[in-house]
Amino acid sequence: MFEFLNNTLLFNISLIIKYYLIGPPKPSWDLKFYQIWAMIKSMFENTTMTIEQKQSASFRPDPTPAGVHVPNDGWEKREIRKTILYFHGGAYYLRNKDSSRNFTCSLAKWTNARVLAISYRLAPQNPFPAALHDAFAAYLYLLNPPKDTGLEPLNPKNIVFAGISAGGGLSLALGLAIRDAGLPSCAGISCWGPWVDLTHSTPSNLDDECADFMPKFKGSNIIQAKSQVLSEYKEKTAALTEKIKKQNLGPKIWHDSFDRPDGVLQFYAPNEGLAIPYVSPMLAESLGNLPPLLLVTGDEERIRDEIIYLAHRSAEPTKYKGPSYNAGKFEKSPFQTPTNTTLEIYEEMPHVFQMMEHFSTTKSYERTSEFIDRVINSPNEPLPPSSYNYISIKGEFNPLKEHHKKVLDWEEIGIVPSVTRNEFNSTTSHILTPKLLISIGELQ
């Protein structure tokens, strides 16, 4: 206990000194914002924790704020039909619905909606397509609940999907799966910092100037201490890769850059599956014919460019057709109608900045609430045209800046960058331990 308190004290003293002597990475960040950012950054840099330790620490439940009811046995019968189906973040291997109450409760209060959050199965114990199966099952449950639940079936036009980070990617993957299956779509999809390209192919993933807590791509996301779960995952993935290669008798169905001498890239799917649209929605043959989208990112976000590119591909599908190895596939797709898409990039903000107190956080919740009201409460009114917006820290709406447009001419879309894991430098002045990690929730 003494060691935990001592480490926490030293960590925070160091942060406070840096904050007042050097200043935060961005001028609009106050001390509390900077503390949360630095703690999460330290977690990403920590290679001494096992997967099991990180998962256990990430499951710590958020407290339920006043004014929000969290039922244990289903919803009470209420007049409110507006429903958000929410998918948590955590790179597909961390967090659950209980550790995401900071977001779900705030969404419920801002939107005056019911929120169904699920704890989908996590990788690497349950890799793709387990999370998508669980998300699909949750949607079908809302449309046709078992009779013994006492719940009434919902009209899909009363449902909005919402998710952050990996949960945002899962929301979009679910939208694609529903579209492809010919099922009734939801009213809209709202994503904050959606992870939509597991190949890490866009420029911001390698940007040295990016002030995000998410690290620059170093060749793999499998940078963890050795453990039983990690060993089992690597063995199963190696066997699956071998099976895929033996069964692939024709031309390779994956890009050469996916063949990595240093092993697997992600916990969620084997390298050969990274371009599957339900794994990396940005790489889908078409992003047309989806329900209205609200895509939110920070200007300092590591995965900003993939969100920008997905927004343009959905709104202008005939102009932006995805990776070179999918050439000609869009023309054969039955889904060529542009998707109504709103992209919002917030000045000075990192990945999922909504976990911190800031003017931009309030603005983001406000805009999300407006979007959900518009797609559910006014389904017969025409939507505003698709738009790409850069929102200043003063709340001013501006067109995108030149550095946002770099990805639109990027020729390496869907191609894994040629960096190797031995370039990774894990040196850091303060390593976040499992015990120190749980204090993040107390700062929020």
XYZ file of C-alpha atoms in Angstrom:
444
model
C 0.000 0.000 0.000
C 2.828 2.380 0.894
C 4.565 1.642 -2.425
C 1.337 2.359 -4.337
C 0.827 5.697 -2.561
C 4.469 6.621 -3.037
C 4.394 5.829 -6.787
C 1.158 7.772 -7.243
C 2.566 10.763 -5.338
C 5.808 10.796 -7.332
C 3.932 10.453 -10.613
C 1.625 13.378 -9.848
C 4.383 15.598 -8.433
C 6.370 15.060 -11.623
C 3.334 15.950 -13.740
C 2.588 19.098 -11.757
C 6.200 20.295 -12.032
C 6.210 19.671 -15.787
C 2.863 21.380 -16.179
C 3.913 24.607 -14.498
C 7.549 24.743 -15.681
C 7.190 23.470 -19.256
C 3.479 23.667 -19.885
C 1.070 21.064 -21.275
C 1.407 19.731 -24.837
C -1.455 22.018 -25.892
C -2.334 25.450 -24.405
C -6.007 24.700 -23.725
C -5.270 21.666 -21.496
C -5.676 22.361 -17.783
C -3.824 20.377 -15.103
C -6.570 17.758 -14.647
C -6.790 17.191 -18.402
C -3.003 16.827 -18.545
C -2.932 14.350 -15.629
C -5.440 11.990 -17.265
C -3.663 12.280 -20.623
C -0.271 11.498 -19.047
C -1.568 8.512 -17.066
C -3.111 6.917 -20.144
C 0.030 7.640 -22.165
C 2.100 5.864 -19.533
C -0.190 2.841 -19.742
C 0.383 2.587 -23.498
C 4.148 2.818 -22.978
C 4.162 0.111 -20.326
C 5.477 -3.215 -21.609
C 5.817 -4.785 -18.142
C 2.113 -5.506 -17.606
C 0.543 -8.681 -18.957
C -2.684 -8.734 -20.933
C -4.450 -10.228 -17.933
C -3.235 -7.417 -15.657
C -4.304 -4.710 -18.089
C -7.702 -6.312 -18.579
C -8.314 -6.668 -14.862
C -7.362 -3.049 -14.201
C -9.551 -1.814 -17.077
C -12.667 -3.560 -15.707
C -12.891 -1.268 -12.662
C -16.456 0.135 -12.784
C -17.129 3.829 -13.073
C -19.412 5.288 -10.402
C -22.989 5.994 -11.462
C -23.676 9.755 -11.339
C -26.756 11.227 -9.732
C -29.839 11.395 -11.911
C -29.059 8.231 -13.906
C -30.817 4.921 -13.264
C -28.907 1.729 -14.080
C -31.388 -1.199 -13.918
C -30.153 -4.715 -13.247
C -33.052 -6.640 -14.772
C -34.177 -4.735 -17.858
C -35.793 -1.384 -18.541
C -38.853 -0.069 -16.828
C -41.752 0.694 -19.138
C -41.409 4.359 -20.034
C -42.584 6.721 -22.719
C -39.033 7.163 -23.959
C -38.439 5.060 -27.057
C -35.201 6.744 -28.131
C -32.487 4.159 -27.547
C -28.700 4.186 -27.885
C -26.943 0.857 -28.419
C -23.481 1.604 -27.052
C -20.173 -0.206 -27.640
C -17.225 0.553 -25.354
C -13.658 1.183 -26.426
C -10.434 -0.522 -25.374
C -8.718 -1.782 -28.569
C -11.032 -4.823 -28.553
C -9.203 -6.332 -25.566
C -9.840 -3.908 -22.652
C -12.746 -2.430 -20.675
C -16.400 -3.422 -20.399
C -19.795 -1.788 -20.027
C -19.334 -1.054 -16.305
C -16.017 0.740 -16.793
C -17.672 2.901 -19.461
C -20.399 4.491 -17.324
C -18.623 7.829 -17.529
C -19.689 7.873 -21.191
C -22.983 5.977 -21.115
C -24.460 7.916 -18.205
C -23.427 11.237 -19.737
C -24.975 10.210 -23.055
C -28.206 9.208 -21.312
C -28.434 12.588 -19.554
C -27.508 14.678 -22.589
C -29.828 12.874 -25.005
C -32.663 11.889 -22.636
C -32.402 8.416 -24.135
C -32.208 4.874 -22.884
C -28.752 3.354 -23.307
C -28.061 -0.343 -23.735
C -24.346 -1.011 -23.241
C -23.005 -4.524 -23.669
C -19.807 -6.207 -22.563
C -18.912 -7.882 -25.837
C -16.377 -10.709 -25.770
C -12.795 -9.483 -25.805
C -9.698 -10.461 -27.714
C -7.283 -12.139 -27.586
C -9.292 -14.793 -25.737
C -12.170 -14.227 -28.181
C -10.897 -12.628 -31.397
C -12.917 -11.542 -34.445
C -15.766 -12.179 -35.161
C -16.856 -12.649 -31.505
C -17.377 -8.925 -30.800
C -19.365 -8.454 -34.017
C -21.528 -11.481 -33.212
C -22.326 -10.026 -29.796
C -23.094 -6.591 -31.261
C -25.379 -8.142 -33.889
C -27.154 -10.188 -31.209
C -27.744 -7.058 -29.108
C -29.351 -5.263 -32.067
C -31.603 -8.232 -32.862
C -32.526 -8.414 -29.159
C -33.809 -4.832 -29.294
C -35.786 -5.520 -32.467
C -37.312 -8.762 -31.180
C -36.782 -9.309 -27.433
C -37.747 -12.659 -25.882
C -41.293 -12.651 -24.555
C -40.218 -13.415 -20.977
C -38.315 -10.093 -20.779
C -41.493 -8.041 -20.816
C -39.861 -5.644 -23.285
C -41.598 -4.374 -26.377
C -39.875 -4.662 -29.766
C -38.253 -1.425 -30.895
C -38.594 0.186 -34.280
C -35.037 0.296 -35.709
C -35.599 3.982 -36.464
C -35.685 4.578 -32.695
C -32.164 3.162 -32.314
C -28.796 4.859 -32.755
C -25.487 3.016 -32.520
C -22.785 4.831 -30.542
C -19.249 3.833 -29.724
C -15.800 5.142 -28.900
C -12.473 3.974 -30.310
C -12.747 0.227 -30.999
C -16.425 0.501 -30.064
C -16.818 3.132 -32.778
C -15.224 0.780 -35.286
C -17.556 -1.968 -34.062
C -20.571 0.340 -34.517
C -19.592 0.921 -38.137
C -18.827 -2.762 -38.706
C -22.288 -3.596 -37.384
C -23.797 -1.010 -39.729
C -22.012 -2.668 -42.655
C -23.093 -6.154 -41.585
C -26.743 -5.089 -41.269
C -26.602 -3.389 -44.678
C -25.005 -6.417 -46.314
C -27.550 -8.785 -44.752
C -30.462 -6.705 -46.029
C -31.851 -6.088 -42.539
C -33.539 -2.850 -41.403
C -30.899 -0.307 -40.465
C -30.794 1.838 -37.361
C -31.537 5.577 -37.457
C -27.898 6.658 -37.318
C -24.385 5.912 -36.060
C -22.412 8.246 -33.784
C -18.715 7.522 -33.239
C -16.033 9.236 -31.182
C -12.513 8.429 -32.336
C -13.565 5.258 -34.186
C -10.739 2.811 -34.890
C -11.502 1.870 -38.478
C -8.136 0.841 -39.982
C -6.284 -1.948 -38.186
C -3.495 -1.792 -40.780
C -2.412 1.617 -39.352
C -1.894 2.791 -42.926
C -2.707 6.516 -42.701
C -0.145 9.334 -42.166
C -1.169 10.402 -38.646
C -0.201 6.952 -37.323
C 3.440 7.836 -38.008
C 3.314 11.549 -37.158
C 6.064 12.523 -34.696
C 4.286 15.797 -33.863
C 1.008 14.196 -32.794
C 0.204 15.125 -29.154
C -1.866 12.031 -28.439
C -1.493 9.521 -25.621
C -1.672 6.767 -28.253
C 1.872 5.947 -29.403
C 3.253 6.150 -32.905
C 2.831 2.838 -34.746
C 5.913 0.694 -34.138
C 5.160 -2.343 -36.260
C 2.784 -4.200 -33.930
C 0.242 -3.658 -31.177
C 1.321 -6.926 -29.541
C 3.728 -5.308 -27.087
C 2.965 -6.936 -23.752
C 4.773 -8.889 -21.058
C 4.808 -12.654 -21.559
C 1.790 -14.487 -20.180
C -0.292 -17.614 -20.724
C -2.979 -15.694 -22.653
C -0.393 -14.098 -24.944
C 1.337 -17.430 -25.606
C -1.945 -19.182 -26.379
C -3.016 -16.381 -28.714
C 0.244 -16.470 -30.662
C 0.033 -20.267 -31.020
C -3.588 -20.190 -32.210
C -2.935 -17.295 -34.592
C 0.112 -19.028 -36.099
C -1.974 -22.164 -36.681
C -4.812 -20.134 -38.208
C -2.395 -18.273 -40.497
C -0.952 -21.568 -41.693
C -4.452 -22.910 -42.377
C -5.447 -19.759 -44.294
C -2.346 -19.927 -46.472
C -2.901 -23.596 -47.290
C -6.532 -23.007 -48.251
C -5.759 -19.915 -50.346
C -4.946 -21.732 -53.590
C -5.438 -18.767 -55.942
C -4.022 -15.232 -55.757
C -3.406 -13.988 -52.216
C -6.478 -12.405 -50.659
C -4.345 -10.109 -48.509
C -1.657 -7.519 -49.265
C 2.033 -8.432 -49.126
C 2.557 -5.891 -46.328
C 0.426 -8.095 -44.048
C 3.148 -10.765 -44.063
C 5.212 -9.752 -41.048
C 8.439 -11.518 -40.074
C 8.039 -10.136 -36.547
C 4.619 -11.745 -35.978
C 1.016 -10.648 -35.580
C -0.058 -7.017 -35.645
C -3.270 -7.074 -33.601
C -5.057 -9.017 -30.881
C -8.364 -8.737 -32.709
C -7.641 -10.563 -35.959
C -4.803 -12.392 -37.749
C -2.773 -10.350 -40.208
C -4.477 -11.993 -43.176
C -7.864 -10.717 -41.953
C -7.016 -7.047 -41.344
C -8.652 -5.842 -44.571
C -11.963 -7.585 -43.883
C -14.539 -4.742 -43.894
C -15.970 -5.852 -40.543
C -12.457 -5.609 -39.042
C -11.332 -2.392 -40.772
C -14.467 -0.570 -41.998
C -12.359 2.086 -43.743
C -11.235 -0.588 -46.217
C -14.727 -1.791 -47.189
C -15.466 -2.086 -50.909
C -18.140 0.566 -50.390
C -19.265 2.774 -47.509
C -22.418 3.875 -49.287
C -26.011 3.128 -48.252
C -25.308 3.398 -44.528
C -27.497 5.281 -42.040
C -26.431 8.882 -41.267
C -22.998 9.102 -39.639
C -21.524 11.488 -37.072
C -17.751 10.971 -36.890
C -15.810 12.874 -34.224
C -12.044 13.076 -33.871
C -9.400 15.289 -32.302
C -6.840 17.197 -34.331
C -4.093 15.622 -32.198
C -5.562 12.137 -32.483
C -3.243 9.358 -33.604
C -5.947 7.756 -35.774
C -7.348 11.083 -37.038
C -6.513 10.496 -40.697
C -8.316 7.161 -40.996
C -11.455 8.830 -39.633
C -11.085 11.654 -42.155
C -10.633 9.176 -44.988
C -13.608 7.042 -43.941
C -15.784 10.179 -43.768
C -14.876 11.120 -47.333
C -15.327 7.546 -48.580
C -18.827 7.354 -47.094
C -19.959 10.794 -48.257
C -18.299 10.622 -51.684
C -18.051 6.905 -52.491
C -17.458 7.320 -56.232
C -14.478 9.617 -55.623
C -12.684 7.782 -52.803
C -12.664 4.048 -53.483
C -10.257 2.673 -50.903
C -7.062 0.611 -51.150
C -5.389 -0.140 -54.471
C -5.872 -3.883 -54.006
C -9.657 -3.324 -54.044
C -9.532 -1.643 -57.473
C -12.677 -2.338 -59.480
C -14.661 -3.748 -56.560
C -16.657 -0.585 -55.842
C -18.049 -0.584 -59.371
C -19.498 -4.045 -58.714
C -20.979 -3.102 -55.335
C -24.749 -2.629 -55.040
C -24.123 0.045 -52.386
C -23.172 3.193 -54.279
C -25.552 5.744 -52.755
C -23.610 8.364 -50.733
C -24.029 8.148 -46.973
C -25.005 11.345 -45.175
C -21.851 12.024 -43.150
C -20.846 14.707 -40.666
C -17.148 14.866 -39.748
C -16.027 17.009 -36.802
C -12.350 17.571 -35.938
C -11.735 19.346 -32.623
C -8.717 21.616 -32.240
C -5.974 20.475 -29.809
C -7.900 17.359 -28.778
C -6.422 13.829 -28.404
C -8.112 10.448 -28.827
C -11.487 10.175 -27.021
C -11.060 13.587 -25.406
C -14.615 13.281 -24.076
C -13.216 11.475 -21.017
C -11.687 14.799 -19.890
C -13.371 18.038 -18.830
C -12.982 20.664 -21.556
C -15.077 23.072 -23.574
C -14.682 20.725 -26.552
C -16.094 17.843 -24.528
C -19.237 19.822 -23.758
C -19.500 20.868 -27.401
C -19.099 17.280 -28.553
C -21.875 16.002 -26.258
C -24.085 18.868 -27.431
C -23.499 18.056 -31.101
C -24.013 14.336 -30.517
C -27.309 15.007 -28.755
C -28.440 17.202 -31.656
C -27.507 14.493 -34.161
C -29.409 11.777 -32.280
C -32.481 13.993 -31.917
C -32.371 14.847 -35.599
C -32.153 11.272 -36.936
C -34.726 9.847 -34.485
C -37.205 12.661 -33.808
C -37.312 14.152 -37.290
C -36.964 11.181 -39.666
C -39.109 12.784 -42.369
C -37.192 16.051 -42.478
C -34.265 16.311 -44.908
C -30.856 16.054 -43.254
C -28.249 18.778 -43.690
C -25.815 17.874 -46.492
C -22.652 15.976 -45.638
C -20.000 18.236 -44.149
C -16.391 18.207 -42.938
C -15.783 20.594 -40.037
C -12.809 21.823 -38.026
C -14.043 23.113 -34.663
C -11.797 25.523 -32.782
C -11.395 25.559 -29.002
C -13.758 28.540 -29.070
C -16.425 26.483 -30.795
C -16.040 28.125 -34.196
C -16.782 25.972 -37.255
C -14.175 26.152 -40.020
C -13.289 24.186 -43.160
C -10.624 21.498 -42.885
C -6.994 22.619 -42.877
C -4.411 21.506 -45.408
C -2.842 18.870 -43.164
C -6.249 17.205 -42.835
C -6.370 16.703 -46.612
C -3.035 14.916 -46.907
C -4.658 11.509 -46.407
C -7.053 12.075 -49.313
C -4.137 11.711 -51.750
C -2.360 9.010 -49.747
C -1.280 6.105 -51.963
C -0.602 3.668 -49.126
C -4.212 3.227 -47.928
C -4.658 -0.226 -46.417
C -0.937 -1.030 -46.602
C 0.853 -1.751 -43.318
C 3.746 0.720 -42.819
C 7.198 -0.818 -43.164
C 8.392 -0.356 -39.579
C 9.548 -3.167 -37.323
C 9.053 -3.883 -33.688
C 12.732 -3.457 -32.854
C 12.301 0.288 -33.465
C 10.124 0.406 -30.363
C 11.672 2.227 -27.415
C 9.835 1.488 -24.178
C 11.944 3.808 -22.023
C 9.803 6.094 -19.895
C 10.479 8.001 -16.703
C 7.376 6.696 -14.959
C 5.809 3.316 -15.677
C 2.120 2.931 -14.942
C 1.531 -0.097 -12.712
C -1.776 -1.978 -12.427
C -2.459 -0.279 -9.098
C -1.661 3.170 -10.464
C -3.862 2.555 -13.495
C -7.032 2.337 -11.406
C -6.559 5.906 -10.183
C -7.372 7.224 -13.659
C -11.066 6.802 -12.915
C -10.722 8.911 -9.774
C -9.353 11.837 -11.827
C -12.202 11.784 -14.354
